C-alpha cells in the first residue's frame, strides 16, 4: 500500500458553525433568486421557505398590506427602515408571494401580492393612490436620515421633516403606494 506523501501536511478537519447573520442573508438571497422566476407551475398552491427567525409572537395589531412586488418591498423595507425578515416566506404556485413578514423595531409588518389563484380575496396593491385609507406610523431615531434614505430609494416625500408639538416628523409614500408617517417623539 502506497502512502500519500501529502497526508502529513493535512490539518485535521474541524467543523465550524456558520455565522448566523451570514447564513441568514445567504438563505434569503438564495430564496429570492430561486423563486424570482414565475415560469412553470409548482405542484402545490403554496410553498413555505424559511427566510428569517422562527415567528414567536405577533403583536396584537400588525398591519397586513398588499404590494405589487413583495420581493422588492422586502428589500426596500430592509434598506430604508432596517426591517428584518421573519418566519416563512409563502410562495404561491404562480410565483407570487402569498405571505411575508418583517420585523421593524418591536413591530411586525405583513404583506403579500395579489394572485389570481385566490379570486375570493378582494385586496389589491394601491394603484397610484390620490387618497389613502390608512397611514402607517413608524417611530424612528433619525427622521431626516430615514426620510432621505426613503427618497433616495424611490419614495415620494409628502411632508418634509419638521418639528411639531408631538415630535419631529415627516410623511412619505413608499414605491408600493403605502403612506408612512415617520416620527421621533420629543424628549421626555
Tab-separated table of C-alpha atoms in Angstrom:
chain	number	residue	atom	x	y	z
A	1	UNK	CA	0.000	0.000	0.000
A	2	UNK	CA	1.400	3.382	-1.068
A	3	UNK	CA	1.245	6.205	1.471
A	4	UNK	CA	0.048	9.616	0.339
A	5	UNK	CA	3.060	11.955	0.821
A	6	UNK	CA	0.734	14.940	1.381
A	7	UNK	CA	-1.088	13.262	4.265
A	8	UNK	CA	1.439	14.668	6.721
A	9	UNK	CA	0.622	18.203	5.549
A	10	UNK	CA	-3.137	17.919	6.004
A	11	UNK	CA	-4.651	19.619	9.022
A	12	UNK	CA	-7.439	17.899	10.891
A	13	UNK	CA	-10.926	18.857	9.744
A	14	UNK	CA	-12.617	20.931	12.427
A	15	UNK	CA	-16.276	21.723	11.701
A	16	UNK	CA	-17.196	25.358	12.215
A	17	UNK	CA	-20.716	26.655	12.715
A	18	UNK	CA	-21.557	29.318	10.104
A	19	UNK	CA	-22.125	32.894	11.200
A	20	UNK	CA	-25.931	33.044	11.702
A	21	UNK	CA	-26.216	36.518	10.131
A	22	UNK	CA	-24.274	35.477	7.030
A	23	UNK	CA	-26.200	32.213	6.775
A	24	UNK	CA	-29.492	34.104	7.048
A	25	UNK	CA	-28.518	36.634	4.387
A	26	UNK	CA	-27.342	33.894	2.022
A	27	UNK	CA	-30.522	31.874	2.634
A	28	UNK	CA	-32.640	34.958	1.927
A	29	UNK	CA	-30.762	35.769	-1.295
A	30	UNK	CA	-30.952	32.177	-2.476
A	31	UNK	CA	-34.683	32.016	-1.727
A	32	UNK	CA	-35.344	35.203	-3.667
A	33	UNK	CA	-33.282	34.030	-6.641
A	34	UNK	CA	-34.850	30.583	-6.737
A	35	UNK	CA	-38.394	31.930	-6.559
A	36	UNK	CA	-37.827	35.034	-8.691
A	37	UNK	CA	-38.860	33.162	-11.811
A	38	UNK	CA	-42.606	32.926	-12.337
A	39	UNK	CA	-42.263	30.389	-15.145
A	40	UNK	CA	-43.771	26.928	-14.769
A	41	UNK	CA	-46.325	25.693	-12.301
A	42	UNK	CA	-45.493	24.345	-8.906
A	43	UNK	CA	-47.334	21.205	-7.828
A	44	UNK	CA	-48.714	22.857	-4.662
A	45	UNK	CA	-50.717	26.044	-4.204
A	46	UNK	CA	-48.201	27.451	-1.709
A	47	UNK	CA	-44.655	26.603	-0.621
A	48	UNK	CA	-43.113	27.856	2.613
A	49	UNK	CA	-39.464	28.951	2.617
A	50	UNK	CA	-37.662	29.918	5.839
A	51	UNK	CA	-36.203	33.423	5.409
A	52	UNK	CA	-35.980	34.707	8.966
A	53	UNK	CA	-36.056	33.643	12.578
A	54	UNK	CA	-38.952	31.478	13.683
A	55	UNK	CA	-42.022	33.549	14.482
A	56	UNK	CA	-42.560	33.687	18.216
A	57	UNK	CA	-45.038	36.457	18.949
A	58	UNK	CA	-47.112	38.690	16.754
A	59	UNK	CA	-48.279	41.988	18.270
A	60	UNK	CA	-51.999	42.366	18.968
A	61	UNK	CA	-52.222	44.663	15.939
A	62	UNK	CA	-49.983	44.195	12.906
A	63	UNK	CA	-50.608	45.850	9.530
A	64	UNK	CA	-51.113	43.437	6.639
A	65	UNK	CA	-50.688	45.199	3.289
A	66	UNK	CA	-50.733	44.133	-0.343
A	67	UNK	CA	-47.820	45.263	-2.520
A	68	UNK	CA	-47.138	44.905	-6.225
A	69	UNK	CA	-43.689	43.293	-5.745
A	70	UNK	CA	-43.139	41.635	-2.360
A	71	UNK	CA	-39.513	40.658	-3.022
A	72	UNK	CA	-38.616	44.243	-3.861
A	73	UNK	CA	-40.722	45.506	-0.939
A	74	UNK	CA	-38.865	43.226	1.487
A	75	UNK	CA	-35.559	44.628	0.235
A	76	UNK	CA	-36.861	48.224	0.331
A	77	UNK	CA	-38.173	47.966	3.903
A	78	UNK	CA	-34.852	46.406	4.957
A	79	UNK	CA	-32.804	49.151	3.281
A	80	UNK	CA	-34.900	52.121	4.418
A	81	UNK	CA	-36.381	51.016	7.761
A	82	UNK	CA	-33.885	48.335	8.836
A	83	UNK	CA	-36.560	45.620	8.589
A	84	UNK	CA	-35.512	42.028	9.289
A	85	UNK	CA	-37.156	39.028	7.565
A	86	UNK	CA	-39.265	36.995	9.936
A	87	UNK	CA	-40.584	33.435	9.687
A	88	UNK	CA	-41.514	31.753	6.442
A	89	UNK	CA	-41.976	33.297	3.009
A	90	UNK	CA	-45.011	31.645	1.411
A	91	UNK	CA	-44.733	31.412	-2.365
A	92	UNK	CA	-47.855	30.629	-4.392
A	93	UNK	CA	-47.820	28.191	-7.302
A	94	UNK	CA	-47.884	31.169	-9.698
A	95	UNK	CA	-44.688	32.590	-8.148
A	96	UNK	CA	-46.407	35.405	-6.247
A	97	UNK	CA	-45.732	35.900	-2.556
A	98	UNK	CA	-48.753	34.762	-0.569
A	99	UNK	CA	-47.371	35.876	2.783
A	100	UNK	CA	-44.218	37.562	4.075
A	101	UNK	CA	-43.329	39.195	7.374
A	102	UNK	CA	-40.648	41.583	8.522
A	103	UNK	CA	-39.825	42.939	11.952
A	104	UNK	CA	-39.355	46.681	12.239
A	105	UNK	CA	-38.323	47.572	15.771
A	106	UNK	CA	-40.782	45.817	18.075
A	107	UNK	CA	-43.480	45.629	15.379
A	108	UNK	CA	-44.366	43.280	12.557
A	109	UNK	CA	-45.354	44.238	9.015
A	110	UNK	CA	-47.073	41.522	6.992
A	111	UNK	CA	-47.515	41.729	3.253
A	112	UNK	CA	-48.395	39.764	0.155
A	113	UNK	CA	-49.006	40.143	-3.560
A	114	UNK	CA	-52.317	39.736	-5.372
A	115	UNK	CA	-52.692	36.337	-7.025
A	116	UNK	CA	-55.354	35.111	-9.427
A	117	UNK	CA	-55.111	31.788	-7.556
A	118	UNK	CA	-57.225	33.383	-4.808
A	119	UNK	CA	-60.097	35.130	-6.670
A	120	UNK	CA	-62.190	35.420	-3.490
A	121	UNK	CA	-59.621	37.640	-1.742
A	122	UNK	CA	-60.735	41.195	-2.556
A	123	UNK	CA	-57.493	43.094	-1.870
A	124	UNK	CA	-55.084	44.669	-4.331
A	125	UNK	CA	-51.929	46.750	-4.181
A	126	UNK	CA	-52.504	50.510	-4.400
A	127	UNK	CA	-52.516	51.821	-7.962
A	128	UNK	CA	-51.261	55.423	-7.925
A	129	UNK	CA	-53.464	56.424	-4.996
A	130	UNK	CA	-54.571	60.006	-4.639
A	131	UNK	CA	-56.216	59.260	-1.303
A	132	UNK	CA	-55.335	56.694	1.338
A	133	UNK	CA	-57.375	54.542	3.692
A	134	UNK	CA	-54.529	54.410	6.200
A	135	UNK	CA	-51.162	55.804	7.231
A	136	UNK	CA	-48.558	53.524	8.771
A	137	UNK	CA	-46.966	55.275	11.761
A	138	UNK	CA	-43.323	54.386	12.420
A	139	UNK	CA	-41.115	55.768	15.183
A	140	UNK	CA	-37.518	56.204	14.028
A	141	UNK	CA	-34.387	57.597	15.669
A	142	UNK	CA	-33.418	59.804	12.726
A	143	UNK	CA	-36.405	61.259	10.846
A	144	UNK	CA	-34.232	63.298	8.476
A	145	UNK	CA	-31.920	60.400	7.610
A	146	UNK	CA	-34.757	57.904	7.176
A	147	UNK	CA	-36.686	60.361	5.006
A	148	UNK	CA	-33.629	60.907	2.820
A	149	UNK	CA	-32.973	57.135	2.501
A	150	UNK	CA	-36.624	56.678	1.528
A	151	UNK	CA	-36.391	59.486	-1.060
A	152	UNK	CA	-33.157	58.040	-2.483
A	153	UNK	CA	-34.835	54.641	-2.722
A	154	UNK	CA	-37.849	55.856	-4.677
A	155	UNK	CA	-40.348	57.128	-2.084
A	156	UNK	CA	-42.276	60.341	-2.607
A	157	UNK	CA	-41.878	62.788	0.260
A	158	UNK	CA	-45.303	64.210	1.032
A	159	UNK	CA	-44.175	66.238	4.049
A	160	UNK	CA	-40.553	67.169	4.704
A	161	UNK	CA	-39.183	66.615	8.233
A	162	UNK	CA	-40.462	69.307	10.573
A	163	UNK	CA	-40.677	69.859	14.302
A	164	UNK	CA	-44.200	69.581	15.694
A	165	UNK	CA	-45.510	69.622	19.288
A	166	UNK	CA	-45.658	65.798	19.127
A	167	UNK	CA	-42.087	65.424	17.823
A	168	UNK	CA	-40.081	65.627	14.615
A	169	UNK	CA	-41.896	64.011	11.752
A	170	UNK	CA	-42.270	63.563	8.027
A	171	UNK	CA	-44.656	61.760	5.699
A	172	UNK	CA	-43.589	59.581	2.766
A	173	UNK	CA	-45.330	57.353	0.238
A	174	UNK	CA	-43.267	54.240	-0.449
A	175	UNK	CA	-42.748	52.913	-4.001
A	176	UNK	CA	-45.566	50.408	-3.361
A	177	UNK	CA	-48.198	53.099	-2.720
A	178	UNK	CA	-48.327	52.993	1.085
A	179	UNK	CA	-48.258	56.176	3.168
A	180	UNK	CA	-45.932	56.314	6.195
A	181	UNK	CA	-45.645	58.899	8.968
A	182	UNK	CA	-42.092	58.845	10.334
A	183	UNK	CA	-41.817	60.297	13.827
A	184	UNK	CA	-39.272	60.871	16.578
A	185	UNK	CA	-41.202	61.835	19.707
A	186	UNK	CA	-39.936	64.841	21.678
A	187	UNK	CA	-37.548	64.163	24.559
A	188	UNK	CA	-39.354	63.215	27.765
